[in-house]
Structures are given as C-alpha cells and as structure tokens.
Short mmCIF file of C-alpha atoms in Angstrom, two decimals:
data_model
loop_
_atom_site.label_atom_id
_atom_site.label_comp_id
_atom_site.label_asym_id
_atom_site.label_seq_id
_atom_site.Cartn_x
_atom_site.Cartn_y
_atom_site.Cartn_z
CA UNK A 1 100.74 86.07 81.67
CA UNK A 2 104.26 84.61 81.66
CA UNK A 3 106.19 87.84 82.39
CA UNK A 4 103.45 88.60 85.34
CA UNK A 5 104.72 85.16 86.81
CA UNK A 6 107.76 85.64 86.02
CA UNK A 7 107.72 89.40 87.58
CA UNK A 8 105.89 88.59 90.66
CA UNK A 9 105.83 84.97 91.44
CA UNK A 10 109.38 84.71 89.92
CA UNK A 11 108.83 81.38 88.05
CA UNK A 12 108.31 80.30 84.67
CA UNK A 13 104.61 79.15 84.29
CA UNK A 14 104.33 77.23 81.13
CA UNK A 15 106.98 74.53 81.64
CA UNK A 16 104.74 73.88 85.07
CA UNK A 17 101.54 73.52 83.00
CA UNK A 18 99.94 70.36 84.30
CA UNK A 19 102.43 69.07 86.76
CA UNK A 20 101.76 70.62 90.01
CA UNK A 21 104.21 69.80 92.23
CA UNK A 22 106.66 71.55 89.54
CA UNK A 23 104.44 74.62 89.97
CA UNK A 24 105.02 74.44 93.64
CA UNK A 25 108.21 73.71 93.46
CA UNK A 26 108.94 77.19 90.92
CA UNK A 27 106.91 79.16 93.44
CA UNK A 28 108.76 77.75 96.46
CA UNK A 29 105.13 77.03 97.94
CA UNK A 30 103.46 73.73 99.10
CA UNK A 31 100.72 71.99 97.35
CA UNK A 32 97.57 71.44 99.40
CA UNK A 33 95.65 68.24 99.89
CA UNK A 34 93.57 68.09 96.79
CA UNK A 35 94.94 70.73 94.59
CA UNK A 36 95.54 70.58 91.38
CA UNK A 37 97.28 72.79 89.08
CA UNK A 38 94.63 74.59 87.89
CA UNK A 39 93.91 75.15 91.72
CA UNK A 40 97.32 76.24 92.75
CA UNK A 41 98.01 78.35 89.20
CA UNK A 42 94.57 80.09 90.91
CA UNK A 43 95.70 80.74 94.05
CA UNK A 44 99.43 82.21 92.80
CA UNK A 45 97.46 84.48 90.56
CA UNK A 46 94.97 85.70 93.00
CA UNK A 47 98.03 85.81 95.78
CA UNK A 48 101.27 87.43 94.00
CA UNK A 49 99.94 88.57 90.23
CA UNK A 50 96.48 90.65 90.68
CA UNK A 51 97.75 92.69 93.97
CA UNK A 52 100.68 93.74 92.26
CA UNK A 53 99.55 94.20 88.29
CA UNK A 54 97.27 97.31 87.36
CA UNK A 55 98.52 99.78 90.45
CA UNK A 56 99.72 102.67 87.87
CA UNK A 57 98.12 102.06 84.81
CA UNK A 58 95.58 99.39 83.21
CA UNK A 59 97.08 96.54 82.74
CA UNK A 60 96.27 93.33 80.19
CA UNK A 61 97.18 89.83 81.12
CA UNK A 62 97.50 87.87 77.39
CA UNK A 63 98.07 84.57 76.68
CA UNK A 64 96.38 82.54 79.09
CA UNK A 65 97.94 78.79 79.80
CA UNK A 66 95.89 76.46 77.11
CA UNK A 67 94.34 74.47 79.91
CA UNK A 68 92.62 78.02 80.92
CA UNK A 69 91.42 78.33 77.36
CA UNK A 70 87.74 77.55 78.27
CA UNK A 71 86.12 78.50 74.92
CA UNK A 72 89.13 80.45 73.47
CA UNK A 73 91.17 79.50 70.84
CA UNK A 74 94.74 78.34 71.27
CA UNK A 75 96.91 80.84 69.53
CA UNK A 76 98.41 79.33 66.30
CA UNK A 77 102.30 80.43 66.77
CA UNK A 78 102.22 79.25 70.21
CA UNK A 79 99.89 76.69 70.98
CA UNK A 80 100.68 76.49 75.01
CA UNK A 81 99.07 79.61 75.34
CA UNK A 82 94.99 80.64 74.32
CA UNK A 83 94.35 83.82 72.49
CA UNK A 84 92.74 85.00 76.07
CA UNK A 85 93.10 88.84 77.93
CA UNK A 86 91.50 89.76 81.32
CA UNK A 87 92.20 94.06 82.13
CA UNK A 88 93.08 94.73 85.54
CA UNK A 89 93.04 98.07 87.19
CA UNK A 90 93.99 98.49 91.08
CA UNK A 91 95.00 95.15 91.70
CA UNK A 92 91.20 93.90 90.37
CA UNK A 93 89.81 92.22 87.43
CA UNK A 94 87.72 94.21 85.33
CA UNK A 95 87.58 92.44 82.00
CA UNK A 96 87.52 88.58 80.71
CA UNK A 97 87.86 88.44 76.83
CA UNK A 98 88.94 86.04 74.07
CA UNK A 99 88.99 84.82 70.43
CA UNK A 100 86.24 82.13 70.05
CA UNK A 101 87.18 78.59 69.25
CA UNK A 102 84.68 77.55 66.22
CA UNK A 103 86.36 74.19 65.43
CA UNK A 104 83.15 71.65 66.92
CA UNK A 105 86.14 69.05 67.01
CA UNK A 106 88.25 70.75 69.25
CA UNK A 107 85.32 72.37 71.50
CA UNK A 108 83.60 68.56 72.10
CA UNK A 109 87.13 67.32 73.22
CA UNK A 110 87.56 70.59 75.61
CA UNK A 111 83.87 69.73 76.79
CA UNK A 112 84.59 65.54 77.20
CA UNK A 113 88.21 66.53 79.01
CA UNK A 114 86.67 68.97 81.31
CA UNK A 115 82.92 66.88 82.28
CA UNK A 116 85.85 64.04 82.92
CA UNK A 117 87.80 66.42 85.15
CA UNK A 118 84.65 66.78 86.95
CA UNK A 119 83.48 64.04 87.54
CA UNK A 120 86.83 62.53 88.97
CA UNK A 121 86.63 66.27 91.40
CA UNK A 122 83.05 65.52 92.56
CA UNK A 123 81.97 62.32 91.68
CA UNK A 124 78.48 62.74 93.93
CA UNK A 125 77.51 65.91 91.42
CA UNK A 126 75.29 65.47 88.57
CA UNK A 127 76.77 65.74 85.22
CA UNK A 128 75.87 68.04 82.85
CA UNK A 129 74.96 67.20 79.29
CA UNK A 130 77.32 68.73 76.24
CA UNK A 131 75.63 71.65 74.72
CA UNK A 132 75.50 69.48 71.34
CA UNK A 133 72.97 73.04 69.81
CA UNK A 134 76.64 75.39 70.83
CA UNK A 135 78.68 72.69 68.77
CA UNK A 136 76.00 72.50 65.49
CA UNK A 137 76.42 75.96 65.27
CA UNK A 138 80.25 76.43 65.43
CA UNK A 139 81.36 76.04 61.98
CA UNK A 140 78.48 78.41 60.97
CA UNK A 141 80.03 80.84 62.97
CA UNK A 142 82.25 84.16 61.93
CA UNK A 143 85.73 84.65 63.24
CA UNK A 144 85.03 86.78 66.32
CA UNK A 145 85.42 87.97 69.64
CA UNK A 146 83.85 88.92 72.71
CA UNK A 147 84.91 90.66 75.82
CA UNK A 148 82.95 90.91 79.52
CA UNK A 149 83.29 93.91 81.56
CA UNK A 150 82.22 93.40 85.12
CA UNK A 151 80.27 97.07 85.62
CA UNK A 152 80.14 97.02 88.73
CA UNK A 153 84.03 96.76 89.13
CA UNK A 154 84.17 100.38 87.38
CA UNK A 155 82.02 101.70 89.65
CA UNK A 156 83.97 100.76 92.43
CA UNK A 157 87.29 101.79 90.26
CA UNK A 158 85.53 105.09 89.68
CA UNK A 159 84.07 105.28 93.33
CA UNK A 160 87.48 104.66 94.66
CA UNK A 161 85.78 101.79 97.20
CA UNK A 162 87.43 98.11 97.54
CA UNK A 163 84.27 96.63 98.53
CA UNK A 164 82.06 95.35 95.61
CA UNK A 165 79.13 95.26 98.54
CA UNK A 166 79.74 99.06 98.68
CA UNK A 167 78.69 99.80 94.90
CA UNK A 168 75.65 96.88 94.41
CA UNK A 169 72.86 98.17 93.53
CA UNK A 170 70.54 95.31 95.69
CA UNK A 171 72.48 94.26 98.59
CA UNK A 172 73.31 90.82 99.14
#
C-alpha cells in the first residue's frame, strides 16, 4: 500500500494516518467539507492507485493503514499497518482478504471506536448493537484467514467488459 502511494499519489501515507489535512497536504489536494481521512485516503485510492495498479499483471495491495484494519489483525513487526491484501487486475478490485483478529479485547475496542465514529458521522442513524456472540467466540477460534473474491469481477476480467451491469446475471 505505501509504495502504491508513494508510486502514484507520490506521498508517504502512513505518517498522514489520521490527520487529514497532512494527507491533503502530501497529495497536493484539498480536503472537502466533511471529510475525513478515511474519506479522503478513499478517494486518493479510488482516484490515482486502482487506475494505475493491475494494468500488466495482477497486482496485491498489502499492508493496509491500521485504521482500515476492520477485522484484521495489525501485523506484529509493524503495527501501523493490518495484515490486509485486496488483488487488483485492470485497474479493478477483485479480492478483499486478511488475517483474522481473535483477541475479544482488541475487536470490542475496534467495535466501541468505530459505533463512536458513527454516531458523531450520523447522529440521526440508529446504532447498532456489538455482536457480543462474534466476541464469545474469538478466543475459541484457530489462527486463520479468509479471502472474498467478487465473481462477478472475473467475469467481467474474463469477458473483457468494464461494466459490472454488463456481466449480472439479474439486472439491476
């Protein structure tokens, strides 16, 4: 992930992490009214990283910022980054995958921190309760990994198409 900003943003991304006018300021772009970091760190990827990464070969984005880490675990040597990959092909995601966090600790303050985050986003939306079944079963769980490959994205890798609406197999 770093060396894809660095390549084609041409900034350093994990000193930013957090502070988004130093994101915008690395990017030489200006912050919108409401946007966060997370929203701006969005918009650079899906704006300078995925239409340049994948054109020639497959390629993996690794080590995800640790505020992206969702339900991944942070990597141990570097703990900025999560042990996270997504595969792009043709400027288009075709894979999400990452090491699962199984520390209940760690996941309930990742839960807390992000039903905060939403509340202070869109205070008139209803909050949703903390899976507390996902956290009882955590430590019970194996070391292990999972990976989510959009299908219909190969199909329209495979059918050469850049319309998604081309390749459904109900229309929407």
């Amino acid at each position: 992930m770093q060396e894809a900003f660095y390549r084609h943003a041409g900034l350093d991304l994990l000193p930013t992490e957090g502070n988004v006018q130093a994101l915008a300021q690395a990017a030489q772009c200006t912050v919108r009214t409401g946007e966060t970091w997370e929203d701006l760190f969005f918009r650079l990827l899906l704006e300078r990283i995925e239409p340049a990464i994948g054109r020639t070969r497959p390629t993996f984005l690794t080590h995800w910022p640790a505020s992206q880490a969702a339900l991944a675990k942070q990597d141990p040597q570097d703990p900025r980054v999560a042990l996270r990959f997504e595969l792009y092909a043709n400027g288009m995601e075709l894979a999400n995958a990452f090491e699962e966090l199984t520390d209940p600790t760690e996941q309930r303050a990742r839960f807390e921190a992000d039903r905060t985050s939403r509340q202070t986003q869109y205070p008139t939306r209803p909050t949703w309760p903390i899976d507390e079944k996902l956290l009882e079963a955590l430590p019970h769980m194996p070391p292990c990994s999972g990976i989510a490959l959009g299908f219909d994205r190969l199909v329209m890798l495979a059918c050469g198409t850049p319309r998604i609406n081309d390749v459904l197999w109900i229309g929407v």
